Amino acid sequence: MAAPPESIPWIAMYHSVGDCSDDPYRITVTPDRLDRQLSWLRRRGLRGVSVSELLAAPSRTGLVGLTFDDGYADFLDHALPVLTRHDCGATLFVLPGRLGGDNAWDPLGPRKPLLTADGIRKAAAAGIEIGSHGLTHVDLTKAQDIPLHSEVADSRKLLEELTDSPVTGFCYPYGTLDQRVVDTVREAGYTYACAIDPGEINSPLALPRVHIGQNDTAVRLFLKYRLHRLRRRPVEGI
């Protein structure tokens, strides 16, 4: 028997929204492409929402989680207006240890500025859910216990102070996780966490996501949406 759609939430993973002419990691979509992708969702009766809203909904039919990793400064100028135009929400995973910095963890691509504290507050004031992506964007599976705790727990505390709101969502940098990292996220008080492909770990603290890029036209979006339902198992506990 097929699993009900509600038990396999569909969560799209975005990063930067802007110029994608120099994009070796394929992390950027143009505002026009994002607009077309959200138009595709809306034409099919789907609405993009934050992960918290997606998980809390009595029925997830018609809802798609939208996430934006890293907290790029272009979110305010390029992503937010498109989201607003389509009446969509989203979750923005940010790095409070790199406020106003750039994506120094990417050795090849162009330097992209990150949101300042004020920029994060503006996104939150616009109704965007703010989640933690750790402090500085490191592979948590390679971190020792003390820095791991700081990346997970201290980032949450800093963001709650910055936004004056609860922070319940976490996103694993690079999508990497293991049971030790998941246990640390749970102990820090998060109620959900986003991965990419969590492997054998099945939990609201290891939600799978689908990468969406510049090349994802209507046909590719349709295939990704359908294949997600077929390939993913239900997430236990939601």
PDB file of C-alpha atoms in Angstrom:
ATOM      1  CA  MET A   1       0.000   0.000   0.000  1.00  0.00           C
ATOM      2  CA  ALA A   2       1.376   3.401  -0.931  1.00  0.00           C
ATOM      3  CA  ALA A   3       2.227   5.785   1.900  1.00  0.00           C
ATOM      4  CA  PRO A   4      -0.093   8.788   2.249  1.00  0.00           C
ATOM      5  CA  PRO A   5       1.380  11.980   0.751  1.00  0.00           C
ATOM      6  CA  GLU A   6       1.156  13.711   4.143  1.00  0.00           C
ATOM      7  CA  SER A   7       3.791  11.339   5.559  1.00  0.00           C
ATOM      8  CA  ILE A   8       6.304  12.224   2.808  1.00  0.00           C
ATOM      9  CA  PRO A   9       6.567  16.022   2.933  1.00  0.00           C
ATOM     10  CA  TRP A  10       7.999  17.633  -0.207  1.00  0.00           C
ATOM     11  CA  ILE A  11      10.625  20.219   0.715  1.00  0.00           C
ATOM     12  CA  ALA A  12      12.467  22.197  -1.947  1.00  0.00           C
ATOM     13  CA  MET A  13      16.028  23.379  -1.303  1.00  0.00           C
ATOM     14  CA  TYR A  14      17.183  26.717  -2.696  1.00  0.00           C
ATOM     15  CA  HIS A  15      20.243  28.825  -1.896  1.00  0.00           C
ATOM     16  CA  SER A  16      21.033  32.094  -3.687  1.00  0.00           C
ATOM     17  CA  VAL A  17      18.697  34.048  -5.999  1.00  0.00           C
ATOM     18  CA  GLY A  18      20.494  36.316  -8.448  1.00  0.00           C
ATOM     19  CA  ASP A  19      23.059  36.219 -11.237  1.00  0.00           C
ATOM     20  CA  CYS A  20      23.958  32.605 -12.047  1.00  0.00           C
ATOM     21  CA  SER A  21      26.511  33.256 -14.831  1.00  0.00           C
ATOM     22  CA  ASP A  22      29.363  32.138 -12.518  1.00  0.00           C
ATOM     23  CA  ASP A  23      27.892  29.311 -10.461  1.00  0.00           C
ATOM     24  CA  PRO A  24      30.174  26.229 -10.201  1.00  0.00           C
ATOM     25  CA  TYR A  25      28.206  24.758  -7.286  1.00  0.00           C
ATOM     26  CA  ARG A  26      24.800  25.275  -8.950  1.00  0.00           C
ATOM     27  CA  ILE A  27      23.459  27.117  -5.898  1.00  0.00           C
ATOM     28  CA  THR A  28      21.888  30.056  -7.738  1.00  0.00           C
ATOM     29  CA  VAL A  29      18.603  30.592  -9.569  1.00  0.00           C
ATOM     30  CA  THR A  30      17.660  33.850 -11.241  1.00  0.00           C
ATOM     31  CA  PRO A  31      14.633  35.778  -9.979  1.00  0.00           C
ATOM     32  CA  ASP A  32      12.894  35.024 -13.265  1.00  0.00           C
ATOM     33  CA  ARG A  33      13.481  31.287 -12.897  1.00  0.00           C
ATOM     34  CA  LEU A  34      12.225  31.350  -9.310  1.00  0.00           C
ATOM     35  CA  ASP A  35       9.155  33.215 -10.501  1.00  0.00           C
ATOM     36  CA  ARG A  36       8.475  30.562 -13.143  1.00  0.00           C
ATOM     37  CA  GLN A  37       9.003  27.740 -10.669  1.00  0.00           C
ATOM     38  CA  LEU A  38       6.580  29.231  -8.154  1.00  0.00           C
ATOM     39  CA  SER A  39       4.110  29.881 -10.962  1.00  0.00           C
ATOM     40  CA  TRP A  40       4.333  26.179 -11.800  1.00  0.00           C
ATOM     41  CA  LEU A  41       3.491  25.295  -8.199  1.00  0.00           C
ATOM     42  CA  ARG A  42       0.558  27.684  -8.025  1.00  0.00           C
ATOM     43  CA  ARG A  43      -0.934  26.492 -11.330  1.00  0.00           C
ATOM     44  CA  ARG A  44      -1.097  23.020  -9.836  1.00  0.00           C
ATOM     45  CA  GLY A  45      -2.823  24.150  -6.692  1.00  0.00           C
ATOM     46  CA  LEU A  46       0.353  24.008  -4.605  1.00  0.00           C
ATOM     47  CA  ARG A  47       1.534  26.726  -2.226  1.00  0.00           C
ATOM     48  CA  GLY A  48       5.023  27.163  -0.845  1.00  0.00           C
ATOM     49  CA  VAL A  49       5.218  27.485   2.940  1.00  0.00           C
ATOM     50  CA  SER A  50       7.795  27.395   5.713  1.00  0.00           C
ATOM     51  CA  VAL A  51       8.815  24.003   7.050  1.00  0.00           C
ATOM     52  CA  SER A  52       7.161  24.757  10.391  1.00  0.00           C
ATOM     53  CA  GLU A  53       3.862  25.535   8.659  1.00  0.00           C
ATOM     54  CA  LEU A  54       4.197  22.436   6.494  1.00  0.00           C
ATOM     55  CA  LEU A  55       4.736  20.118   9.462  1.00  0.00           C
ATOM     56  CA  ALA A  56       2.014  21.733  11.576  1.00  0.00           C
ATOM     57  CA  ALA A  57      -0.679  21.567   8.878  1.00  0.00           C
ATOM     58  CA  PRO A  58      -3.541  19.135   9.617  1.00  0.00           C
ATOM     59  CA  SER A  59      -3.283  18.095   5.977  1.00  0.00           C
ATOM     60  CA  ARG A  60      -0.164  18.706   3.882  1.00  0.00           C
ATOM     61  CA  THR A  61      -2.039  18.197   0.639  1.00  0.00           C
ATOM     62  CA  GLY A  62      -1.372  21.222  -1.551  1.00  0.00           C
ATOM     63  CA  LEU A  63       1.615  22.421   0.483  1.00  0.00           C
ATOM     64  CA  VAL A  64       5.302  22.431  -0.417  1.00  0.00           C
ATOM     65  CA  GLY A  65       8.086  23.437   1.945  1.00  0.00           C
ATOM     66  CA  LEU A  66      10.433  26.095   0.560  1.00  0.00           C
ATOM     67  CA  THR A  67      13.874  26.469   2.121  1.00  0.00           C
ATOM     68  CA  PHE A  68      16.759  28.838   1.360  1.00  0.00           C
ATOM     69  CA  ASP A  69      20.136  27.824   2.790  1.00  0.00           C
ATOM     70  CA  ASP A  70      23.068  29.985   3.913  1.00  0.00           C
ATOM     71  CA  GLY A  71      21.238  33.315   4.302  1.00  0.00           C
ATOM     72  CA  TYR A  72      22.493  35.142   1.218  1.00  0.00           C
ATOM     73  CA  ALA A  73      21.881  38.888   1.172  1.00  0.00           C
ATOM     74  CA  ASP A  74      20.160  38.587  -2.206  1.00  0.00           C
ATOM     75  CA  PHE A  75      17.213  36.907  -0.479  1.00  0.00           C
ATOM     76  CA  LEU A  76      15.732  40.285   0.480  1.00  0.00           C
ATOM     77  CA  ASP A  77      16.057  41.927  -2.930  1.00  0.00           C
ATOM     78  CA  HIS A  78      15.445  38.981  -5.241  1.00  0.00           C
ATOM     79  CA  ALA A  79      13.706  36.079  -3.475  1.00  0.00           C
ATOM     80  CA  LEU A  80      11.346  37.811  -1.065  1.00  0.00           C
ATOM     81  CA  PRO A  81       9.503  39.904  -3.701  1.00  0.00           C
ATOM     82  CA  VAL A  82       8.861  36.761  -5.777  1.00  0.00           C
ATOM     83  CA  LEU A  83       7.636  34.823  -2.744  1.00  0.00           C
ATOM     84  CA  THR A  84       5.340  37.690  -1.820  1.00  0.00           C
ATOM     85  CA  ARG A  85       3.952  37.948  -5.345  1.00  0.00           C
ATOM     86  CA  HIS A  86       2.952  34.279  -5.246  1.00  0.00           C
ATOM     87  CA  ASP A  87       1.686  34.400  -1.642  1.00  0.00           C
ATOM     88  CA  CYS A  88       4.309  31.876  -0.566  1.00  0.00           C
ATOM     89  CA  GLY A  89       6.175  31.500   2.673  1.00  0.00           C
ATOM     90  CA  ALA A  90       9.605  29.973   3.254  1.00  0.00           C
ATOM     91  CA  THR A  91      12.244  29.032   5.794  1.00  0.00           C
ATOM     92  CA  LEU A  92      15.566  30.854   5.656  1.00  0.00           C
ATOM     93  CA  PHE A  93      18.471  28.984   7.263  1.00  0.00           C
ATOM     94  CA  VAL A  94      21.162  31.447   8.332  1.00  0.00           C
ATOM     95  CA  LEU A  95      24.627  31.513   9.910  1.00  0.00           C
ATOM     96  CA  PRO A  96      24.778  33.840  12.934  1.00  0.00           C
ATOM     97  CA  GLY A  97      28.533  33.326  13.149  1.00  0.00           C
ATOM     98  CA  ARG A  98      29.002  34.932   9.715  1.00  0.00           C
ATOM     99  CA  LEU A  99      26.634  37.906   9.841  1.00  0.00           C
ATOM    100  CA  GLY A 100      27.487  40.322   7.044  1.00  0.00           C
ATOM    101  CA  GLY A 101      30.249  38.014   5.821  1.00  0.00           C
ATOM    102  CA  ASP A 102      30.354  35.873   2.711  1.00  0.00           C
ATOM    103  CA  ASN A 103      30.417  32.247   1.545  1.00  0.00           C
ATOM    104  CA  ALA A 104      34.063  31.704   2.418  1.00  0.00           C
ATOM    105  CA  TRP A 105      33.446  27.927   2.650  1.00  0.00           C
ATOM    106  CA  ASP A 106      33.072  27.757  -1.167  1.00  0.00           C
ATOM    107  CA  PRO A 107      36.630  27.797  -2.596  1.00  0.00           C
ATOM    108  CA  LEU A 108      35.627  28.013  -6.277  1.00  0.00           C
ATOM    109  CA  GLY A 109      32.603  30.217  -6.677  1.00  0.00           C
ATOM    110  CA  PRO A 110      32.291  33.991  -6.486  1.00  0.00           C
ATOM    111  CA  ARG A 111      32.052  35.586  -3.057  1.00  0.00           C
ATOM    112  CA  LYS A 112      28.401  36.158  -2.206  1.00  0.00           C
ATOM    113  CA  PRO A 113      27.505  38.472   0.695  1.00  0.00           C
ATOM    114  CA  LEU A 114      25.451  37.103   3.563  1.00  0.00           C
ATOM    115  CA  LEU A 115      22.661  38.841   5.436  1.00  0.00           C
ATOM    116  CA  THR A 116      23.483  41.144   8.308  1.00  0.00           C
ATOM    117  CA  ALA A 117      21.605  40.960  11.606  1.00  0.00           C
ATOM    118  CA  ASP A 118      19.319  43.725  10.375  1.00  0.00           C
ATOM    119  CA  GLY A 119      18.684  41.820   7.148  1.00  0.00           C
ATOM    120  CA  ILE A 120      17.653  38.713   9.067  1.00  0.00           C
ATOM    121  CA  ARG A 121      15.290  40.782  11.188  1.00  0.00           C
ATOM    122  CA  LYS A 122      13.761  42.259   8.013  1.00  0.00           C
ATOM    123  CA  ALA A 123      13.175  38.788   6.602  1.00  0.00           C
ATOM    124  CA  ALA A 124      11.563  37.666   9.859  1.00  0.00           C
ATOM    125  CA  ALA A 125       9.368  40.783   9.950  1.00  0.00           C
ATOM    126  CA  ALA A 126       8.162  39.876   6.442  1.00  0.00           C
ATOM    127  CA  GLY A 127       6.880  36.541   7.740  1.00  0.00           C
ATOM    128  CA  ILE A 128       9.829  34.350   6.761  1.00  0.00           C
ATOM    129  CA  GLU A 129      10.705  31.614   9.246  1.00  0.00           C
ATOM    130  CA  ILE A 130      14.305  31.881  10.455  1.00  0.00           C
ATOM    131  CA  GLY A 131      16.183  28.664  11.166  1.00  0.00           C
ATOM    132  CA  SER A 132      19.774  27.832  12.051  1.00  0.00           C
ATOM    133  CA  HIS A 133      22.356  26.542   9.581  1.00  0.00           C
ATOM    134  CA  GLY A 134      24.941  26.351  12.344  1.00  0.00           C
ATOM    135  CA  LEU A 135      27.307  29.145  13.260  1.00  0.00           C
ATOM    136  CA  THR A 136      29.885  29.049  10.471  1.00  0.00           C
ATOM    137  CA  HIS A 137      28.967  26.349   7.898  1.00  0.00           C
ATOM    138  CA  VAL A 138      31.185  23.404   8.839  1.00  0.00           C
ATOM    139  CA  ASP A 139      30.735  19.673   8.340  1.00  0.00           C
ATOM    140  CA  LEU A 140      29.275  18.757  11.711  1.00  0.00           C
ATOM    141  CA  THR A 141      30.123  15.069  11.373  1.00  0.00           C
ATOM    142  CA  LYS A 142      33.818  16.057  11.534  1.00  0.00           C
ATOM    143  CA  ALA A 143      33.464  18.466  14.470  1.00  0.00           C
ATOM    144  CA  GLN A 144      34.613  17.598  17.980  1.00  0.00           C
ATOM    145  CA  ASP A 145      31.958  17.574  20.713  1.00  0.00           C
ATOM    146  CA  ILE A 146      32.514  21.115  22.043  1.00  0.00           C
ATOM    147  CA  PRO A 147      32.514  22.922  18.674  1.00  0.00           C
ATOM    148  CA  LEU A 148      29.610  20.717  17.560  1.00  0.00           C
ATOM    149  CA  HIS A 149      27.562  21.856  20.546  1.00  0.00           C
ATOM    150  CA  SER A 150      28.475  25.472  19.847  1.00  0.00           C
ATOM    151  CA  GLU A 151      27.508  25.251  16.169  1.00  0.00           C
ATOM    152  CA  VAL A 152      24.136  23.715  17.035  1.00  0.00           C
ATOM    153  CA  ALA A 153      23.071  25.141  20.404  1.00  0.00           C
ATOM    154  CA  ASP A 154      24.809  28.535  20.410  1.00  0.00           C
ATOM    155  CA  SER A 155      23.540  29.357  16.926  1.00  0.00           C
ATOM    156  CA  ARG A 156      19.975  28.803  18.108  1.00  0.00           C
ATOM    157  CA  LYS A 157      20.473  31.008  21.142  1.00  0.00           C
ATOM    158  CA  LEU A 158      21.989  33.814  19.075  1.00  0.00           C
ATOM    159  CA  LEU A 159      19.180  33.725  16.519  1.00  0.00           C
ATOM    160  CA  GLU A 160      16.501  33.770  19.193  1.00  0.00           C
ATOM    161  CA  GLU A 161      18.131  36.828  20.722  1.00  0.00           C
ATOM    162  CA  LEU A 162      18.460  38.445  17.291  1.00  0.00           C
ATOM    163  CA  THR A 163      14.851  37.843  16.194  1.00  0.00           C
ATOM    164  CA  ASP A 164      13.205  37.809  19.639  1.00  0.00           C
ATOM    165  CA  SER A 165      11.359  34.692  18.477  1.00  0.00           C
ATOM    166  CA  PRO A 166      11.686  30.928  18.981  1.00  0.00           C
ATOM    167  CA  VAL A 167      13.946  29.106  16.526  1.00  0.00           C
ATOM    168  CA  THR A 168      12.775  25.526  16.060  1.00  0.00           C
ATOM    169  CA  GLY A 169      14.383  24.484  12.764  1.00  0.00           C
ATOM    170  CA  PHE A 170      17.938  23.436  11.916  1.00  0.00           C
ATOM    171  CA  CYS A 171      19.642  22.661   8.606  1.00  0.00           C
ATOM    172  CA  TYR A 172      22.775  20.505   8.343  1.00  0.00           C
ATOM    173  CA  PRO A 173      25.590  22.242   6.441  1.00  0.00           C
ATOM    174  CA  TYR A 174      26.476  20.278   3.297  1.00  0.00           C
ATOM    175  CA  GLY A 175      23.568  17.980   4.195  1.00  0.00           C
ATOM    176  CA  THR A 176      25.916  15.770   6.218  1.00  0.00           C
ATOM    177  CA  LEU A 177      24.717  14.138   9.420  1.00  0.00           C
ATOM    178  CA  ASP A 178      25.144  11.101  11.605  1.00  0.00           C
ATOM    179  CA  GLN A 179      23.448   9.911  14.766  1.00  0.00           C
ATOM    180  CA  ARG A 180      25.763  11.912  17.044  1.00  0.00           C
ATOM    181  CA  VAL A 181      24.928  15.131  15.178  1.00  0.00           C
ATOM    182  CA  VAL A 182      21.198  14.358  15.157  1.00  0.00           C
ATOM    183  CA  ASP A 183      21.291  13.685  18.911  1.00  0.00           C
ATOM    184  CA  THR A 184      23.016  17.042  19.466  1.00  0.00           C
ATOM    185  CA  VAL A 185      20.335  18.809  17.434  1.00  0.00           C
ATOM    186  CA  ARG A 186      17.621  17.104  19.489  1.00  0.00           C
ATOM    187  CA  GLU A 187      19.311  18.013  22.773  1.00  0.00           C
ATOM    188  CA  ALA A 188      19.537  21.662  21.657  1.00  0.00           C
ATOM    189  CA  GLY A 189      15.734  21.801  21.495  1.00  0.00           C
ATOM    190  CA  TYR A 190      15.032  21.867  17.761  1.00  0.00           C
ATOM    191  CA  THR A 191      11.788  20.222  16.669  1.00  0.00           C
ATOM    192  CA  TYR A 192      12.848  19.538  13.081  1.00  0.00           C
ATOM    193  CA  ALA A 193      15.986  19.558  10.960  1.00  0.00           C
ATOM    194  CA  CYS A 194      16.538  19.492   7.206  1.00  0.00           C
ATOM    195  CA  ALA A 195      19.058  17.305   5.442  1.00  0.00           C
ATOM    196  CA  ILE A 196      19.346  16.357   1.772  1.00  0.00           C
ATOM    197  CA  ASP A 197      19.520  12.570   1.691  1.00  0.00           C
ATOM    198  CA  PRO A 198      19.514  11.386   5.331  1.00  0.00           C
ATOM    199  CA  GLY A 199      20.210   7.743   4.511  1.00  0.00           C
ATOM    200  CA  GLU A 200      19.065   5.305   7.176  1.00  0.00           C
ATOM    201  CA  ILE A 201      18.193   7.999   9.735  1.00  0.00           C
ATOM    202  CA  ASN A 202      14.423   8.462   9.732  1.00  0.00           C
ATOM    203  CA  SER A 203      13.169  11.289  11.907  1.00  0.00           C
ATOM    204  CA  PRO A 204      11.712  14.812  11.829  1.00  0.00           C
ATOM    205  CA  LEU A 205      15.316  15.756  12.645  1.00  0.00           C
ATOM    206  CA  ALA A 206      16.478  14.354   9.299  1.00  0.00           C
ATOM    207  CA  LEU A 207      14.002  15.579   6.699  1.00  0.00           C
ATOM    208  CA  PRO A 208      14.963  14.876   3.068  1.00  0.00           C
ATOM    209  CA  ARG A 209      14.854  17.708   0.552  1.00  0.00           C
ATOM    210  CA  VAL A 210      14.963  18.138  -3.215  1.00  0.00           C
ATOM    211  CA  HIS A 211      17.563  20.457  -4.752  1.00  0.00           C
ATOM    212  CA  ILE A 212      16.019  23.021  -7.105  1.00  0.00           C
ATOM    213  CA  GLY A 213      18.312  24.795  -9.544  1.00  0.00           C
ATOM    214  CA  GLN A 214      18.408  27.068 -12.556  1.00  0.00           C
ATOM    215  CA  ASN A 215      17.878  24.183 -14.975  1.00  0.00           C
ATOM    216  CA  ASP A 216      14.665  23.011 -13.328  1.00  0.00           C
ATOM    217  CA  THR A 217      12.004  23.893 -15.852  1.00  0.00           C
ATOM    218  CA  ALA A 218       8.383  22.715 -15.677  1.00  0.00           C
ATOM    219  CA  VAL A 219       9.147  19.192 -16.916  1.00  0.00           C
ATOM    220  CA  ARG A 220      12.005  18.678 -14.472  1.00  0.00           C
ATOM    221  CA  LEU A 221       9.952  20.047 -11.584  1.00  0.00           C
ATOM    222  CA  PHE A 222       7.127  17.637 -12.417  1.00  0.00           C
ATOM    223  CA  LEU A 223       9.520  14.687 -12.465  1.00  0.00           C
ATOM    224  CA  LYS A 224      11.187  15.705  -9.206  1.00  0.00           C
ATOM    225  CA  TYR A 225       7.813  16.141  -7.526  1.00  0.00           C
ATOM    226  CA  ARG A 226       6.568  12.733  -8.677  1.00  0.00           C
ATOM    227  CA  LEU A 227       9.807  10.854  -8.026  1.00  0.00           C
ATOM    228  CA  HIS A 228      10.057  12.243  -4.505  1.00  0.00           C
ATOM    229  CA  ARG A 229       6.772  10.538  -3.649  1.00  0.00           C
ATOM    230  CA  LEU A 230       7.965   7.256  -5.165  1.00  0.00           C
ATOM    231  CA  ARG A 231      11.512   7.136  -3.823  1.00  0.00           C
ATOM    232  CA  ARG A 232      11.130   8.510  -0.306  1.00  0.00           C
ATOM    233  CA  ARG A 233       9.802   6.517   2.608  1.00  0.00           C
ATOM    234  CA  PRO A 234       7.403   8.046   5.137  1.00  0.00           C
ATOM    235  CA  VAL A 235       9.086  10.110   7.849  1.00  0.00           C
ATOM    236  CA  GLU A 236       8.454   8.600  11.252  1.00  0.00           C
ATOM    237  CA  GLY A 237       6.972  10.912  13.842  1.00  0.00           C
ATOM    238  CA  ILE A 238       5.185  13.412  11.587  1.00  0.00           C
TER     239      ILE A 238
END
